[in-house]
Tab-separated table of N, CA and C in Angstrom:
chain	number	residue	atom	x	y	z
A	8	MET	N	3.813	0.460	8.310
A	8	MET	CA	3.637	1.742	8.776
A	8	MET	C	2.803	1.609	10.055
A	9	SER	N	3.016	2.379	11.089
A	9	SER	CA	2.203	2.358	12.260
A	9	SER	C	2.029	3.767	12.771
A	10	LYS	N	0.857	4.150	13.189
A	10	LYS	CA	0.605	5.414	13.693
A	10	LYS	C	1.188	5.643	15.080
A	11	GLU	N	1.773	6.815	15.280
A	11	GLU	CA	2.501	6.937	16.563
A	11	GLU	C	1.470	7.368	17.463
A	12	LEU	N	1.822	7.525	18.891
A	12	LEU	CA	0.872	7.923	19.762
A	12	LEU	C	0.273	9.265	19.602
A	13	SER	N	0.953	10.238	19.020
A	13	SER	CA	0.494	11.490	18.990
A	13	SER	C	0.000	11.871	17.449
A	14	TYR	N	-1.057	12.504	17.378
A	14	TYR	CA	-1.730	12.865	15.946
A	14	TYR	C	-0.988	14.161	15.551
A	15	LYS	N	-0.975	14.402	14.375
A	15	LYS	CA	-0.471	15.560	13.833
A	15	LYS	C	-1.329	16.742	14.240
A	16	GLU	N	-2.603	16.647	14.358
A	16	GLU	CA	-3.440	17.625	14.857
A	16	GLU	C	-4.407	16.962	15.652
A	17	ASN	N	-5.167	17.642	16.654
A	17	ASN	CA	-6.186	17.242	17.462
A	17	ASN	C	-7.277	16.620	16.644
A	18	LEU	N	-7.846	15.427	16.951
A	18	LEU	CA	-8.961	14.774	16.346
A	18	LEU	C	-10.196	15.454	17.081
A	19	PRO	N	-11.273	15.726	16.446
A	19	PRO	CA	-12.363	16.302	17.162
A	19	PRO	C	-13.013	15.254	17.914
A	20	MET	N	-13.695	15.621	19.043
A	20	MET	CA	-14.402	14.620	19.901
A	20	MET	C	-15.800	14.555	19.091
A	21	GLU	N	-16.427	13.416	19.345
A	21	GLU	CA	-17.770	13.252	18.982
A	21	GLU	C	-18.745	14.383	19.597
A	22	LYS	N	-19.934	14.716	19.169
A	22	LYS	CA	-20.666	15.741	19.473
A	22	LYS	C	-21.121	15.686	20.990
A	23	ARG	N	-21.310	14.489	21.551
A	23	ARG	CA	-21.758	14.391	22.856
A	23	ARG	C	-20.442	14.323	23.849
A	24	CYS	N	-20.464	14.919	24.958
A	24	CYS	CA	-19.525	15.100	25.926
A	24	CYS	C	-19.072	13.624	26.383
A	25	ARG	N	-17.783	13.451	26.730
A	25	ARG	CA	-17.108	12.165	27.097
A	25	ARG	C	-16.542	12.411	28.472
A	26	TYR	N	-16.840	11.680	29.471
A	26	TYR	CA	-16.232	11.901	30.803
A	26	TYR	C	-15.594	10.582	31.156
A	27	ILE	N	-14.558	10.669	31.843
A	27	ILE	CA	-13.676	9.574	32.405
A	27	ILE	C	-13.541	9.673	33.844
A	28	GLU	N	-13.292	8.560	34.551
A	28	GLU	CA	-12.941	8.523	35.920
A	28	GLU	C	-11.592	8.967	35.987
A	29	VAL	N	-11.055	9.500	37.122
A	29	VAL	CA	-9.692	9.892	37.297
A	29	VAL	C	-8.847	8.640	37.238
A	30	PRO	N	-7.838	8.705	36.326
A	30	PRO	CA	-6.773	7.596	36.255
A	30	PRO	C	-6.096	7.247	37.583
A	31	GLN	N	-5.803	6.022	37.801
A	31	GLN	CA	-5.127	5.746	39.101
A	31	GLN	C	-3.974	6.568	39.530
A	32	GLU	N	-3.130	6.841	38.567
A	32	GLU	CA	-2.011	7.657	38.832
A	32	GLU	C	-2.223	9.122	39.305
A	33	TRP	N	-3.406	9.646	39.058
A	33	TRP	CA	-3.883	10.940	39.432
A	33	TRP	C	-4.738	11.057	40.455
A	34	GLU	N	-5.193	9.998	41.293
A	34	GLU	CA	-6.271	9.831	42.320
A	34	GLU	C	-5.779	10.736	43.406
A	35	GLU	N	-4.548	11.024	43.741
A	35	GLU	CA	-4.085	11.863	44.794
A	35	GLU	C	-4.482	13.392	44.582
A	36	TYR	N	-4.603	13.769	43.407
A	36	TYR	CA	-4.862	15.100	43.068
A	36	TYR	C	-6.366	15.448	43.082
A	37	TYR	N	-7.112	14.677	43.170
A	37	TYR	CA	-8.685	14.800	42.869
A	37	TYR	C	-9.493	14.169	44.070
A	38	ASP	N	-10.795	14.805	44.235
A	38	ASP	CA	-11.600	14.088	45.210
A	38	ASP	C	-12.159	12.854	44.668
A	39	ASP	N	-12.687	12.124	45.558
A	39	ASP	CA	-13.153	10.632	45.155
A	39	ASP	C	-14.319	10.792	44.151
A	40	ASP	N	-15.216	11.838	44.148
A	40	ASP	CA	-16.401	11.936	43.381
A	40	ASP	C	-16.030	12.796	42.131
A	41	THR	N	-14.834	13.077	41.727
A	41	THR	CA	-14.471	13.762	40.562
A	41	THR	C	-14.467	13.060	39.243
A	42	VAL	N	-15.057	13.439	38.035
A	42	VAL	CA	-14.775	12.987	36.699
A	42	VAL	C	-14.136	13.962	36.013
A	43	LEU	N	-13.582	13.516	34.764
A	43	LEU	CA	-12.842	14.508	33.929
A	43	LEU	C	-13.547	14.540	32.700
A	44	LEU	N	-13.588	15.740	31.887
A	44	LEU	CA	-14.202	15.842	30.632
A	44	LEU	C	-13.149	15.838	29.868
A	45	LEU	N	-13.193	14.993	28.710
A	45	LEU	CA	-12.296	14.761	27.597
A	45	LEU	C	-12.558	15.927	26.569
A	46	ASN	N	-11.667	16.717	26.323
A	46	ASN	CA	-11.669	17.739	25.244
A	46	ASN	C	-11.250	17.082	23.888
A	47	VAL	N	-10.194	16.208	23.909
A	47	VAL	CA	-9.694	15.454	22.704
A	47	VAL	C	-9.526	13.975	23.180
A	48	PRO	N	-9.661	13.193	22.091
A	48	PRO	CA	-9.666	11.701	22.416
A	48	PRO	C	-8.177	11.406	22.957
A	49	ILE	N	-8.223	10.397	23.767
A	49	ILE	CA	-6.920	9.864	24.380
A	49	ILE	C	-6.634	8.538	23.677
A	50	TYR	N	-5.435	8.364	23.299
A	50	TYR	CA	-4.896	6.983	22.765
A	50	TYR	C	-5.265	5.909	23.627
A	51	GLY	N	-5.818	4.832	23.110
A	51	GLY	CA	-6.128	3.750	24.015
A	51	GLY	C	-7.520	3.661	24.335
A	52	THR	N	-8.294	4.781	24.284
A	52	THR	CA	-9.821	4.616	24.587
A	52	THR	C	-10.585	4.380	23.459
A	53	LYS	N	-11.799	3.978	23.693
A	53	LYS	CA	-12.785	3.714	22.564
A	53	LYS	C	-12.927	5.025	21.737
A	54	GLN	N	-13.023	6.094	22.418
A	54	GLN	CA	-13.267	7.412	21.575
A	54	GLN	C	-12.119	7.746	20.805
A	55	GLY	N	-10.926	7.473	21.247
A	55	GLY	CA	-9.645	7.684	20.409
A	55	GLY	C	-9.569	6.834	19.272
A	56	ALA	N	-9.991	5.474	19.375
A	56	ALA	CA	-9.908	4.583	18.360
A	56	ALA	C	-10.951	4.990	17.350
A	57	SER	N	-12.195	5.404	17.817
A	57	SER	CA	-13.264	5.799	16.842
A	57	SER	C	-12.796	7.040	16.171
A	58	CYS	N	-12.332	8.060	16.699
A	58	CYS	CA	-11.920	9.365	16.112
A	58	CYS	C	-10.708	9.030	15.097
A	59	PHE	N	-9.785	8.030	15.508
A	59	PHE	CA	-8.764	7.860	14.483
A	59	PHE	C	-9.390	7.153	13.297
A	60	TYR	N	-10.132	6.191	13.409
A	60	TYR	CA	-10.764	5.539	12.274
A	60	TYR	C	-11.415	6.476	11.572
A	61	LYS	N	-12.285	7.302	11.974
A	61	LYS	CA	-13.188	8.180	11.233
A	61	LYS	C	-12.125	9.130	10.274
A	62	LYS	N	-11.055	9.684	11.017
A	62	LYS	CA	-10.167	10.440	10.283
A	62	LYS	C	-9.354	9.726	9.233
A	63	LEU	N	-9.192	8.381	9.517
A	63	LEU	CA	-8.303	7.699	8.591
A	63	LEU	C	-9.238	7.492	7.251
A	64	VAL	N	-10.522	7.128	7.400
A	64	VAL	CA	-11.436	6.835	6.328
A	64	VAL	C	-11.588	8.075	5.574
A	65	LYS	N	-11.727	9.279	6.199
A	65	LYS	CA	-11.971	10.451	5.533
A	65	LYS	C	-10.586	10.966	4.751
A	66	THR	N	-9.407	10.569	5.223
A	66	THR	CA	-8.215	11.018	4.650
A	66	THR	C	-8.062	10.145	3.411
A	67	VAL	N	-8.188	8.963	3.608
A	67	VAL	CA	-8.026	7.970	2.413
A	67	VAL	C	-8.998	8.124	1.339
A	68	LYS	N	-10.365	8.333	1.654
A	68	LYS	CA	-11.152	8.569	0.667
A	68	LYS	C	-11.069	9.859	-0.022
A	69	GLY	N	-10.618	10.882	0.727
A	69	GLY	CA	-10.267	12.171	0.193
A	69	GLY	C	-9.046	12.184	-0.888
A	70	LYS	N	-8.345	11.144	-0.847
A	70	LYS	CA	-7.121	11.034	-1.739
A	70	LYS	C	-7.600	10.066	-2.950
A	71	MET	N	-8.950	9.753	-3.022
A	71	MET	CA	-9.440	9.089	-4.109
A	71	MET	C	-9.067	7.519	-4.095
A	72	TYR	N	-8.908	7.137	-2.813
A	72	TYR	CA	-8.792	5.527	-2.799
A	72	TYR	C	-10.050	4.964	-2.518
A	73	GLN	N	-10.505	3.821	-2.846
A	73	GLN	CA	-11.781	3.330	-2.598
A	73	GLN	C	-11.670	2.263	-1.441
A	74	ARG	N	-12.896	2.013	-0.854
A	74	ARG	CA	-12.863	1.105	0.302
A	74	ARG	C	-13.647	-0.094	-0.294
A	75	SER	N	-12.988	-1.195	-0.014
A	75	SER	CA	-13.509	-2.576	-0.542
A	75	SER	C	-14.651	-2.895	0.164
A	76	PRO	N	-15.709	-3.191	-0.779
A	76	PRO	CA	-17.005	-3.607	-0.324
A	76	PRO	C	-16.885	-4.988	0.466
A	77	ALA	N	-15.823	-5.769	0.176
A	77	ALA	CA	-15.731	-7.181	0.763
A	77	ALA	C	-14.968	-7.048	2.288
A	78	ASP	N	-14.272	-6.021	2.488
A	78	ASP	CA	-13.426	-5.824	3.811
A	78	ASP	C	-13.469	-4.332	4.027
A	79	PRO	N	-13.994	-3.753	5.065
A	79	PRO	CA	-13.944	-2.388	5.318
A	79	PRO	C	-12.546	-2.021	5.754
A	80	CYS	N	-11.572	-2.898	5.973
A	80	CYS	CA	-10.268	-2.462	6.397
A	80	CYS	C	-9.255	-2.390	5.163
A	81	LEU	N	-9.858	-2.695	4.160
A	81	LEU	CA	-9.002	-2.725	2.812
A	81	LEU	C	-9.449	-1.503	1.979
A	82	TYR	N	-8.328	-0.687	1.493
A	82	TYR	CA	-8.393	0.412	0.601
A	82	TYR	C	-7.646	0.175	-0.550
A	83	TYR	N	-8.031	0.721	-1.678
A	83	TYR	CA	-7.340	0.489	-2.897
A	83	TYR	C	-7.513	1.455	-3.995
A	84	ARG	N	-6.547	1.458	-4.988
A	84	ARG	CA	-6.717	2.291	-6.087
A	84	ARG	C	-5.924	1.728	-7.298
A	85	TRP	N	-6.607	1.794	-8.522
A	85	TRP	CA	-5.938	1.496	-9.669
A	85	TRP	C	-5.345	2.604	-10.376
A	86	LYS	N	-4.064	2.706	-10.679
A	86	LYS	CA	-3.419	3.734	-11.282
A	86	LYS	C	-2.518	3.360	-12.428
A	87	GLU	N	-2.898	3.623	-13.717
A	87	GLU	CA	-2.079	3.135	-14.912
A	87	GLU	C	-1.888	1.689	-14.938
A	88	GLY	N	-3.013	0.916	-14.565
A	88	GLY	CA	-3.030	-0.437	-14.714
A	88	GLY	C	-2.390	-1.150	-13.510
A	89	ARG	N	-1.908	-0.291	-12.421
A	89	ARG	CA	-1.269	-0.957	-11.387
A	89	ARG	C	-2.200	-0.752	-10.157
A	90	LEU	N	-2.197	-1.819	-9.191
A	90	LEU	CA	-3.026	-1.801	-8.038
A	90	LEU	C	-2.111	-1.482	-6.841
A	91	VAL	N	-2.578	-0.531	-5.989
A	91	VAL	CA	-1.885	-0.358	-4.672
A	91	VAL	C	-3.081	-0.534	-3.678
A	92	MET	N	-2.641	-1.231	-2.535
A	92	MET	CA	-3.711	-1.491	-1.547
A	92	MET	C	-3.089	-1.186	-0.026
A	93	MET	N	-4.040	-0.895	0.748
A	93	MET	CA	-3.580	-0.670	2.271
A	93	MET	C	-4.691	-1.508	3.082
A	94	LEU	N	-4.062	-2.291	3.959
A	94	LEU	CA	-4.892	-2.933	5.015
A	94	LEU	C	-4.706	-2.134	6.196
A	95	SER	N	-5.722	-1.873	6.949
A	95	SER	CA	-5.706	-1.203	8.252
A	95	SER	C	-6.237	-2.009	9.331
A	96	TRP	N	-5.511	-2.195	10.355
A	96	TRP	CA	-5.904	-2.971	11.609
A	96	TRP	C	-5.629	-1.875	12.716
A	97	ILE	N	-6.703	-1.337	13.146
A	97	ILE	CA	-6.618	-0.276	14.179
A	97	ILE	C	-5.667	0.723	13.793
A	98	ASP	N	-4.459	0.799	14.273
A	98	ASP	CA	-3.518	1.843	13.850
A	98	ASP	C	-2.285	1.185	13.037
A	99	ASP	N	-2.323	-0.031	12.674
A	99	ASP	CA	-1.287	-0.711	12.027
A	99	ASP	C	-1.799	-0.730	10.562
A	100	ASN	N	-0.965	-0.149	9.643
A	100	ASN	CA	-1.289	-0.068	8.230
A	100	ASN	C	-0.242	-0.827	7.370
A	101	LEU	N	-0.792	-1.673	6.444
A	101	LEU	CA	-0.009	-2.336	5.538
A	101	LEU	C	-0.165	-1.917	4.161
A	102	ILE	N	0.896	-1.377	3.508
A	102	ILE	CA	0.589	-0.845	2.047
A	102	ILE	C	1.382	-1.789	1.150
A	103	MET	N	0.625	-2.239	0.085
A	103	MET	CA	1.347	-3.138	-0.888
A	103	MET	C	1.059	-2.524	-2.388
A	104	GLY	N	2.021	-2.783	-3.198
A	104	GLY	CA	1.870	-2.290	-4.568
A	104	GLY	C	3.272	-2.073	-5.251
A	105	TYR	N	3.230	-1.496	-6.168
A	105	TYR	CA	4.500	-1.020	-6.931
A	105	TYR	C	5.179	0.039	-6.069
A	106	PRO	N	6.537	0.098	-5.875
A	106	PRO	CA	7.232	0.998	-4.975
A	106	PRO	C	6.697	2.448	-5.155
A	107	GLU	N	6.538	2.961	-6.337
A	107	GLU	CA	6.244	4.320	-6.578
A	107	GLU	C	4.765	4.638	-5.999
A	108	ASP	N	3.918	3.558	-6.196
A	108	ASP	CA	2.600	3.755	-5.704
A	108	ASP	C	2.535	3.614	-4.203
A	109	VAL	N	3.323	2.804	-3.724
A	109	VAL	CA	3.402	2.618	-2.136
A	109	VAL	C	3.866	3.953	-1.561
A	110	ASP	N	4.928	4.587	-2.201
A	110	ASP	CA	5.404	5.836	-1.698
A	110	ASP	C	4.365	6.971	-1.711
A	111	GLN	N	3.547	6.955	-2.756
A	111	GLN	CA	2.433	7.902	-2.906
A	111	GLN	C	1.397	7.753	-1.981
A	112	PHE	N	1.074	6.557	-1.615
A	112	PHE	CA	0.101	6.207	-0.687
A	112	PHE	C	0.575	6.600	0.720
A	113	ARG	N	1.828	6.481	1.090
A	113	ARG	CA	2.410	6.813	2.396
A	113	ARG	C	2.352	8.349	2.447
A	114	LYS	N	2.753	9.157	1.385
A	114	LYS	CA	2.600	10.499	1.430
A	114	LYS	C	1.268	11.009	1.638
A	115	ASP	N	0.277	10.266	1.070
A	115	ASP	CA	-1.154	10.757	1.340
A	115	ASP	C	-1.533	10.434	2.621
A	116	ILE	N	-1.203	9.399	3.321
A	116	ILE	CA	-1.518	9.159	4.665
A	116	ILE	C	-0.775	10.154	5.648
A	117	GLU	N	0.461	10.455	5.345
A	117	GLU	CA	1.294	11.196	6.105
A	117	GLU	C	0.852	12.699	6.153
A	118	ALA	N	-0.011	13.026	5.132
A	118	ALA	CA	-0.506	14.485	5.015
A	118	ALA	C	-1.519	14.560	6.267
A	119	GLY	N	-2.104	13.475	6.831
A	119	GLY	CA	-3.173	13.750	7.811
A	119	GLY	C	-2.617	12.951	9.224
A	120	PHE	N	-1.560	12.304	9.267
A	120	PHE	CA	-1.067	11.509	10.431
A	120	PHE	C	0.376	11.721	10.523
A	121	LYS	N	0.956	11.636	11.804
A	121	LYS	CA	2.343	11.444	11.874
A	121	LYS	C	2.671	9.847	12.024
A	122	CYS	N	3.315	9.292	10.993
A	122	CYS	CA	3.501	7.954	10.874
A	122	CYS	C	5.000	7.485	11.036
A	123	LYS	N	5.102	6.320	11.437
A	123	LYS	CA	6.415	5.620	11.436
A	123	LYS	C	6.522	4.419	10.576
A	124	PHE	N	7.578	4.423	9.757
A	124	PHE	CA	7.780	3.425	8.769
A	124	PHE	C	8.458	2.288	9.449
A	125	GLU	N	8.066	1.099	9.325
A	125	GLU	CA	8.652	-0.016	10.075
A	125	GLU	C	9.747	-0.898	9.298
A	126	GLY	N	9.923	-0.592	7.975
A	126	GLY	CA	10.924	-1.215	7.253
A	126	GLY	C	10.173	-2.298	6.429
A	127	PRO	N	11.184	-3.159	5.972
A	127	PRO	CA	10.768	-4.270	5.209
A	127	PRO	C	9.747	-5.118	5.966
A	128	LEU	N	8.832	-5.823	5.286
A	128	LEU	CA	7.771	-6.440	5.930
A	128	LEU	C	8.162	-7.852	6.316
A	129	LYS	N	8.140	-8.000	7.587
A	129	LYS	CA	8.378	-9.414	8.136
A	129	LYS	C	7.307	-9.995	9.050
A	130	GLU	N	6.401	-8.981	9.656
A	130	GLU	CA	5.439	-9.503	10.525
A	130	GLU	C	4.332	-8.342	10.409
A	131	TYR	N	3.002	-8.904	10.371
A	131	TYR	CA	1.897	-8.055	10.537
A	131	TYR	C	0.687	-8.589	11.330
A	132	VAL	N	0.421	-7.859	12.473
A	132	VAL	CA	-0.770	-8.155	13.206
A	132	VAL	C	-0.647	-9.674	13.578
A	133	GLY	N	0.450	-10.121	14.058
A	133	GLY	CA	0.549	-11.579	14.619
A	133	GLY	C	0.929	-12.574	13.557
A	134	SER	N	0.967	-12.241	12.370
A	134	SER	CA	1.150	-13.137	11.229
A	134	SER	C	2.689	-12.967	10.749
A	135	LYS	N	3.354	-14.057	10.545
A	135	LYS	CA	4.690	-13.899	9.992
A	135	LYS	C	4.723	-13.871	8.540
A	136	ILE	N	5.531	-13.127	7.757
A	136	ILE	CA	5.400	-12.908	6.499
A	136	ILE	C	6.749	-13.178	5.740
A	137	ASP	N	6.924	-14.090	4.723
A	137	ASP	CA	8.193	-14.508	4.239
A	137	ASP	C	7.966	-14.189	2.691
A	138	MET	N	8.744	-13.368	2.080
A	138	MET	CA	8.692	-13.062	0.773
A	138	MET	C	9.931	-13.547	0.043
A	139	THR	N	9.724	-14.169	-1.056
A	139	THR	CA	10.876	-14.635	-1.920
A	139	THR	C	10.595	-14.130	-3.353
A	140	ARG	N	11.662	-13.410	-3.908
A	140	ARG	CA	11.519	-12.869	-5.067
A	140	ARG	C	12.188	-13.860	-6.170
A	141	ARG	N	11.419	-14.135	-7.311
A	141	ARG	CA	11.856	-14.863	-8.351
A	141	ARG	C	11.658	-14.176	-9.627
A	142	GLU	N	12.240	-14.766	-10.640
A	142	GLU	CA	12.034	-14.204	-12.116
A	142	GLU	C	10.751	-14.190	-12.550
A	143	SER	N	9.873	-15.216	-11.965
A	143	SER	CA	8.332	-15.270	-12.415
A	143	SER	C	7.583	-14.412	-11.405
A	144	GLY	N	8.092	-13.745	-10.486
A	144	GLY	CA	7.270	-12.931	-9.597
A	144	GLY	C	7.654	-13.037	-8.144
A	145	THR	N	6.893	-12.463	-7.274
A	145	THR	CA	7.223	-12.558	-5.917
A	145	THR	C	6.285	-13.658	-5.223
A	146	GLU	N	6.811	-14.536	-4.368
A	146	GLU	CA	6.100	-15.473	-3.648
A	146	GLU	C	5.961	-14.878	-2.128
A	147	ILE	N	4.715	-14.885	-1.695
A	147	ILE	CA	4.506	-14.395	-0.270
A	147	ILE	C	3.856	-15.567	0.376
A	148	LYS	N	4.535	-15.861	1.511
A	148	LYS	CA	3.972	-16.912	2.525
A	148	LYS	C	3.628	-16.207	3.798
A	149	ILE	N	2.424	-16.317	4.217
A	149	ILE	CA	2.002	-16.013	5.448
A	149	ILE	C	1.522	-17.026	6.447
A	150	THR	N	2.219	-16.962	7.679
A	150	THR	CA	1.921	-18.106	8.592
A	150	THR	C	1.457	-17.358	9.892
A	151	GLN	N	1.129	-18.277	10.823
A	151	GLN	CA	0.762	-17.773	12.201
A	151	GLN	C	1.352	-18.771	13.221
A	152	PRO	N	2.648	-18.805	13.316
A	152	PRO	CA	3.127	-19.833	14.233
A	152	PRO	C	2.811	-19.931	15.629
A	153	VAL	N	2.641	-18.579	16.190
A	153	VAL	CA	2.172	-18.455	17.553
A	153	VAL	C	0.748	-18.900	17.803
A	154	LEU	N	-0.162	-18.770	16.921
A	154	LEU	CA	-1.467	-19.362	16.891
A	154	LEU	C	-1.339	-20.766	16.833
A	155	VAL	N	-0.647	-21.499	15.913
A	155	VAL	CA	-0.553	-22.836	15.791
A	155	VAL	C	0.044	-23.437	16.957
A	156	GLN	N	0.978	-22.847	17.582
A	156	GLN	CA	1.636	-23.318	18.885
A	156	GLN	C	0.546	-23.334	19.994
A	157	SER	N	-0.241	-22.249	20.081
A	157	SER	CA	-1.272	-22.199	21.055
A	157	SER	C	-2.257	-23.272	21.042
A	158	LEU	N	-2.660	-23.468	19.727
A	158	LEU	CA	-3.537	-24.655	19.426
A	158	LEU	C	-3.138	-26.076	19.717
A	159	GLU	N	-1.856	-26.085	19.325
A	159	GLU	CA	-1.196	-27.475	19.597
A	159	GLU	C	-1.107	-27.641	21.232
A	160	ASP	N	-0.797	-26.700	21.953
A	160	ASP	CA	-0.675	-26.728	23.385
A	160	ASP	C	-2.138	-26.934	23.888
A	161	GLU	N	-3.118	-26.080	23.375
A	161	GLU	CA	-4.442	-26.197	24.032
A	161	GLU	C	-5.162	-27.645	23.802
A	162	PHE	N	-4.939	-28.300	22.676
A	162	PHE	CA	-5.446	-29.562	22.341
A	162	PHE	C	-4.538	-30.667	22.432
A	163	ASN	N	-3.316	-30.442	23.015
A	163	ASN	CA	-2.526	-31.456	23.340
A	163	ASN	C	-2.076	-32.308	22.029
A	164	LEU	N	-1.819	-31.563	20.945
A	164	LEU	CA	-1.384	-32.128	19.799
A	164	LEU	C	0.024	-32.315	19.567
A	165	PRO	N	0.497	-33.500	19.015
A	165	PRO	CA	1.946	-33.560	18.733
A	165	PRO	C	2.330	-32.511	17.792
A	166	GLU	N	3.585	-32.087	17.987
A	166	GLU	CA	4.073	-30.962	17.131
A	166	GLU	C	4.259	-31.381	15.645
A	167	GLY	N	3.476	-30.635	14.779
A	167	GLY	CA	3.680	-30.914	13.376
A	167	GLY	C	2.975	-32.028	12.806
A	168	LYS	N	2.256	-32.665	13.676
A	168	LYS	CA	1.588	-33.892	13.258
A	168	LYS	C	0.025	-33.714	13.331
A	169	PRO	N	-0.777	-33.853	12.216
A	169	PRO	CA	-2.340	-33.740	12.577
A	169	PRO	C	-2.762	-34.881	13.415
A	170	PRO	N	-3.873	-34.688	14.040
A	170	PRO	CA	-4.505	-35.780	14.936
A	170	PRO	C	-4.973	-36.881	14.023
């Protein structure tokens, strides 16, 4: 699940005013010494990310999910002996658990954000994810082939062979 560029509702700016320089595409419409006051956070800015994060935490905690003391990007809840978890990396969220619990978590998040479901999990934040279902359970393999290749290239390592 990934947050889309537009929020369902405007996120509040922090209490102090935020000014930005005129974006390059708009320079012809403003004088050289003009700055713009942000009334709402803009996607891609530090303020936008900060406001999104604060609203995400408030939304998740408001739905009775707990934040992991080990990782502030991990939220979870136990329900009827089942565990459902969400990993958050900026605006990319990975929800894991029993299907009905994942569906409920999605609904809880969608109450505060316009979201886009990306389908079956194959990749998350640069990691390749392979899942194999067996009678004994599900096997999950997480690899980072792009990172491995860049390290092999940087250190001139022969492919697939340790030094």
